[in-house]
Amino acid sequence: MTRRELLGRLLRTPFAGAGGLVLAFLWAGCTSTENRFGGVVTAGRLTDILGQIRRTREPVYVLSARAYVNPFPVSALPAARDVAAYSKVLSGYEAGVVALYQKCVHLGCRVPWCKTSQWFECPCHGSKYNRVGEKKGGPAPRGLDRFAVRIEGGNLSIDTRTIVVGPPIGTDTTRQEADGPHCVSIG
Ligand code: FES
């Protein structure tokens, strides 16, 4: 129901008047998905985000989007353009960024980043994904799901209204191997 429809209904009830209006705005505020999971989430200035990732060697985690932001390398773009599963997120890659849903595509655990291997490694059953969420090992049936992004005025926002299904097993656009020891031994 839109805010306008809600207001119209409330104004036709015994609650009509100031009380009804207060209720309407409170309800609309509670159900708004703006800047939270299920809506479009503002993540911050893209240059700041990429700078932080370079300094820390970790993706930026955006809590309200339940997503990790990582760079998408220019060198991987030609291969990415051939992956049908990437058609809805390619514009973000072309801007140099990927937003990955935190949820493991095996059974749904949150997948943490492993700083030593520079991969995502799931502690539940050992699925492993490279920096851009492509599957590298374990029981996961595909790469990590992801979100489309927008960059406007230098600001990055993550569109969590639609979860874009991750790429099939065998997709390896970056050729990124583990940088060092794994955090999870299984898988
Ligand atoms: Fe991640 Fe099973 S839930 S490997």
PDB file of N, CA and C in Angstrom, residues 17-66:
ATOM      1  N   GLY A  17      -8.103  12.552  11.482  1.00  0.00           N
ATOM      2  CA  GLY A  17      -7.650  13.724  12.233  1.00  0.00           C
ATOM      3  C   GLY A  17      -6.181  13.584  12.575  1.00  0.00           C
ATOM      4  N   ALA A  18      -5.759  14.370  13.566  1.00  0.00           N
ATOM      5  CA  ALA A  18      -4.338  14.408  13.899  1.00  0.00           C
ATOM      6  C   ALA A  18      -3.805  13.033  14.283  1.00  0.00           C
ATOM      7  N   GLY A  19      -4.599  12.281  15.093  1.00  0.00           N
ATOM      8  CA  GLY A  19      -4.144  10.951  15.522  1.00  0.00           C
ATOM      9  C   GLY A  19      -3.922  10.035  14.334  1.00  0.00           C
ATOM     10  N   GLY A  20      -4.844  10.083  13.374  1.00  0.00           N
ATOM     11  CA  GLY A  20      -4.710   9.238  12.193  1.00  0.00           C
ATOM     12  C   GLY A  20      -3.477   9.579  11.387  1.00  0.00           C
ATOM     13  N   LEU A  21      -3.207  10.868  11.275  1.00  0.00           N
ATOM     14  CA  LEU A  21      -2.038  11.292  10.507  1.00  0.00           C
ATOM     15  C   LEU A  21      -0.749  10.806  11.160  1.00  0.00           C
ATOM     16  N   VAL A  22      -0.706  10.928  12.487  1.00  0.00           N
ATOM     17  CA  VAL A  22       0.497  10.460  13.196  1.00  0.00           C
ATOM     18  C   VAL A  22       0.690   8.984  12.951  1.00  0.00           C
ATOM     19  N   LEU A  23      -0.397   8.216  13.091  1.00  0.00           N
ATOM     20  CA  LEU A  23      -0.322   6.778  12.860  1.00  0.00           C
ATOM     21  C   LEU A  23       0.162   6.466  11.450  1.00  0.00           C
ATOM     22  N   ALA A  24      -0.373   7.212  10.489  1.00  0.00           N
ATOM     23  CA  ALA A  24      -0.014   6.967   9.087  1.00  0.00           C
ATOM     24  C   ALA A  24       1.465   7.172   8.863  1.00  0.00           C
ATOM     25  N   PHE A  25       2.007   8.265   9.381  1.00  0.00           N
ATOM     26  CA  PHE A  25       3.430   8.532   9.144  1.00  0.00           C
ATOM     27  C   PHE A  25       4.315   7.538   9.881  1.00  0.00           C
ATOM     28  N   LEU A  26       3.882   7.139  11.105  1.00  0.00           N
ATOM     29  CA  LEU A  26       4.668   6.145  11.836  1.00  0.00           C
ATOM     30  C   LEU A  26       4.694   4.832  11.081  1.00  0.00           C
ATOM     31  N   TRP A  27       3.548   4.410  10.581  1.00  0.00           N
ATOM     32  CA  TRP A  27       3.457   3.134   9.882  1.00  0.00           C
ATOM     33  C   TRP A  27       4.281   3.174   8.594  1.00  0.00           C
ATOM     34  N   ALA A  28       4.142   4.283   7.867  1.00  0.00           N
ATOM     35  CA  ALA A  28       4.881   4.399   6.609  1.00  0.00           C
ATOM     36  C   ALA A  28       6.373   4.379   6.872  1.00  0.00           C
ATOM     37  N   GLY A  29       6.797   5.027   7.977  1.00  0.00           N
ATOM     38  CA  GLY A  29       8.221   5.030   8.312  1.00  0.00           C
ATOM     39  C   GLY A  29       8.717   3.644   8.629  1.00  0.00           C
ATOM     40  N   CYS A  30       7.886   2.875   9.375  1.00  0.00           N
ATOM     41  CA  CYS A  30       8.292   1.528   9.773  1.00  0.00           C
ATOM     42  C   CYS A  30       8.403   0.601   8.579  1.00  0.00           C
ATOM     43  N   THR A  31       7.572   0.801   7.548  1.00  0.00           N
ATOM     44  CA  THR A  31       7.568  -0.132   6.433  1.00  0.00           C
ATOM     45  C   THR A  31       8.459   0.338   5.289  1.00  0.00           C
ATOM     46  N   SER A  32       9.025   1.526   5.376  1.00  0.00           N
ATOM     47  CA  SER A  32       9.901   1.994   4.303  1.00  0.00           C
ATOM     48  C   SER A  32      11.154   1.138   4.241  1.00  0.00           C
ATOM     49  N   THR A  33      11.562   0.774   3.034  1.00  0.00           N
ATOM     50  CA  THR A  33      12.760  -0.048   2.884  1.00  0.00           C
ATOM     51  C   THR A  33      13.957   0.803   2.487  1.00  0.00           C
ATOM     52  N   GLU A  34      13.764   2.120   2.435  1.00  0.00           N
ATOM     53  CA  GLU A  34      14.858   3.004   2.039  1.00  0.00           C
ATOM     54  C   GLU A  34      16.031   2.837   3.006  1.00  0.00           C
ATOM     55  N   ASN A  35      17.199   2.597   2.461  1.00  0.00           N
ATOM     56  CA  ASN A  35      18.435   2.487   3.235  1.00  0.00           C
ATOM     57  C   ASN A  35      18.467   1.301   4.184  1.00  0.00           C
ATOM     58  N   ARG A  36      17.724   0.292   3.883  1.00  0.00           N
ATOM     59  CA  ARG A  36      17.834  -0.940   4.660  1.00  0.00           C
ATOM     60  C   ARG A  36      17.646  -2.132   3.727  1.00  0.00           C
ATOM     61  N   PHE A  37      17.946  -3.330   4.242  1.00  0.00           N
ATOM     62  CA  PHE A  37      17.876  -4.520   3.403  1.00  0.00           C
ATOM     63  C   PHE A  37      16.472  -4.682   2.808  1.00  0.00           C
ATOM     64  N   GLY A  38      16.410  -4.925   1.512  1.00  0.00           N
ATOM     65  CA  GLY A  38      15.131  -4.973   0.810  1.00  0.00           C
ATOM     66  C   GLY A  38      14.882  -3.703   0.024  1.00  0.00           C
ATOM     67  N   GLY A  39      15.744  -2.703   0.221  1.00  0.00           N
ATOM     68  CA  GLY A  39      15.631  -1.446  -0.507  1.00  0.00           C
ATOM     69  C   GLY A  39      16.975  -1.069  -1.121  1.00  0.00           C
ATOM     70  N   VAL A  40      17.116   0.212  -1.415  1.00  0.00           N
ATOM     71  CA  VAL A  40      18.382   0.704  -1.963  1.00  0.00           C
ATOM     72  C   VAL A  40      19.177   1.315  -0.807  1.00  0.00           C
ATOM     73  N   VAL A  41      20.383   0.806  -0.595  1.00  0.00           N
ATOM     74  CA  VAL A  41      21.180   1.182   0.570  1.00  0.00           C
ATOM     75  C   VAL A  41      22.364   2.039   0.132  1.00  0.00           C
ATOM     76  N   THR A  42      22.500   3.198   0.747  1.00  0.00           N
ATOM     77  CA  THR A  42      23.638   4.069   0.452  1.00  0.00           C
ATOM     78  C   THR A  42      24.858   3.563   1.214  1.00  0.00           C
ATOM     79  N   ALA A  43      25.935   3.315   0.484  1.00  0.00           N
ATOM     80  CA  ALA A  43      27.127   2.728   1.128  1.00  0.00           C
ATOM     81  C   ALA A  43      28.207   3.760   1.421  1.00  0.00           C
ATOM     82  N   GLY A  44      28.216   4.877   0.695  1.00  0.00           N
ATOM     83  CA  GLY A  44      29.233   5.904   0.919  1.00  0.00           C
ATOM     84  C   GLY A  44      29.956   6.255  -0.367  1.00  0.00           C
ATOM     85  N   ARG A  45      30.991   7.083  -0.232  1.00  0.00           N
ATOM     86  CA  ARG A  45      31.724   7.515  -1.430  1.00  0.00           C
ATOM     87  C   ARG A  45      32.576   6.359  -1.954  1.00  0.00           C
ATOM     88  N   LEU A  46      32.471   6.103  -3.249  1.00  0.00           N
ATOM     89  CA  LEU A  46      33.160   4.952  -3.823  1.00  0.00           C
ATOM     90  C   LEU A  46      34.673   5.064  -3.644  1.00  0.00           C
ATOM     91  N   THR A  47      35.216   6.262  -3.816  1.00  0.00           N
ATOM     92  CA  THR A  47      36.679   6.396  -3.682  1.00  0.00           C
ATOM     93  C   THR A  47      37.122   6.079  -2.249  1.00  0.00           C
ATOM     94  N   ASP A  48      36.325   6.488  -1.253  1.00  0.00           N
ATOM     95  CA  ASP A  48      36.663   6.182   0.145  1.00  0.00           C
ATOM     96  C   ASP A  48      36.602   4.677   0.392  1.00  0.00           C
ATOM     97  N   ILE A  49      35.580   4.061  -0.146  1.00  0.00           N
ATOM     98  CA  ILE A  49      35.393   2.620   0.053  1.00  0.00           C
ATOM     99  C   ILE A  49      36.560   1.850  -0.566  1.00  0.00           C
ATOM    100  N   LEU A  50      36.900   2.195  -1.805  1.00  0.00           N
ATOM    101  CA  LEU A  50      38.001   1.483  -2.471  1.00  0.00           C
ATOM    102  C   LEU A  50      39.328   1.747  -1.760  1.00  0.00           C
ATOM    103  N   GLY A  51      39.505   2.969  -1.246  1.00  0.00           N
ATOM    104  CA  GLY A  51      40.729   3.296  -0.502  1.00  0.00           C
ATOM    105  C   GLY A  51      40.833   2.475   0.765  1.00  0.00           C
ATOM    106  N   GLN A  52      39.706   2.324   1.467  1.00  0.00           N
ATOM    107  CA  GLN A  52      39.709   1.525   2.698  1.00  0.00           C
ATOM    108  C   GLN A  52      40.035   0.060   2.402  1.00  0.00           C
ATOM    109  N   ILE A  53      39.496  -0.463   1.323  1.00  0.00           N
ATOM    110  CA  ILE A  53      39.764  -1.862   0.961  1.00  0.00           C
ATOM    111  C   ILE A  53      41.254  -2.049   0.654  1.00  0.00           C
ATOM    112  N   ARG A  54      41.826  -1.083  -0.053  1.00  0.00           N
ATOM    113  CA  ARG A  54      43.267  -1.173  -0.381  1.00  0.00           C
ATOM    114  C   ARG A  54      44.101  -1.159   0.897  1.00  0.00           C
ATOM    115  N   ARG A  55      43.758  -0.270   1.821  1.00  0.00           N
ATOM    116  CA  ARG A  55      44.548  -0.137   3.063  1.00  0.00           C
ATOM    117  C   ARG A  55      44.427  -1.368   3.956  1.00  0.00           C
ATOM    118  N   THR A  56      43.217  -1.896   4.083  1.00  0.00           N
ATOM    119  CA  THR A  56      42.977  -2.963   5.067  1.00  0.00           C
ATOM    120  C   THR A  56      43.107  -4.368   4.480  1.00  0.00           C
ATOM    121  N   ARG A  57      43.088  -4.463   3.147  1.00  0.00           N
ATOM    122  CA  ARG A  57      43.081  -5.763   2.462  1.00  0.00           C
ATOM    123  C   ARG A  57      41.854  -6.587   2.866  1.00  0.00           C
ATOM    124  N   GLU A  58      40.776  -5.874   3.127  1.00  0.00           N
ATOM    125  CA  GLU A  58      39.509  -6.531   3.457  1.00  0.00           C
ATOM    126  C   GLU A  58      38.379  -5.838   2.703  1.00  0.00           C
ATOM    127  N   PRO A  59      37.326  -6.585   2.338  1.00  0.00           N
ATOM    128  CA  PRO A  59      36.176  -5.896   1.731  1.00  0.00           C
ATOM    129  C   PRO A  59      35.523  -4.983   2.747  1.00  0.00           C
ATOM    130  N   VAL A  60      34.774  -4.017   2.271  1.00  0.00           N
ATOM    131  CA  VAL A  60      33.963  -3.191   3.169  1.00  0.00           C
ATOM    132  C   VAL A  60      32.626  -3.906   3.357  1.00  0.00           C
ATOM    133  N   TYR A  61      32.258  -4.111   4.618  1.00  0.00           N
ATOM    134  CA  TYR A  61      30.988  -4.770   4.927  1.00  0.00           C
ATOM    135  C   TYR A  61      29.927  -3.698   5.172  1.00  0.00           C
ATOM    136  N   VAL A  62      28.846  -3.768   4.427  1.00  0.00           N
ATOM    137  CA  VAL A  62      27.758  -2.795   4.577  1.00  0.00           C
ATOM    138  C   VAL A  62      26.608  -3.514   5.285  1.00  0.00           C
ATOM    139  N   LEU A  63      26.508  -3.252   6.578  1.00  0.00           N
ATOM    140  CA  LEU A  63      25.572  -3.994   7.436  1.00  0.00           C
ATOM    141  C   LEU A  63      24.137  -3.915   6.935  1.00  0.00           C
ATOM    142  N   SER A  64      23.671  -2.708   6.616  1.00  0.00           N
ATOM    143  CA  SER A  64      22.260  -2.578   6.253  1.00  0.00           C
ATOM    144  C   SER A  64      21.943  -3.197   4.895  1.00  0.00           C
ATOM    145  N   ALA A  65      22.960  -3.494   4.099  1.00  0.00           N
ATOM    146  CA  ALA A  65      22.729  -4.184   2.825  1.00  0.00           C
ATOM    147  C   ALA A  65      23.043  -5.681   2.951  1.00  0.00           C
ATOM    148  N   ARG A  66      23.581  -6.076   4.112  1.00  0.00           N
ATOM    149  CA  ARG A  66      24.028  -7.474   4.318  1.00  0.00           C
ATOM    150  C   ARG A  66      24.968  -7.887   3.189  1.00  0.00           C
TER     151      ARG A  66
END
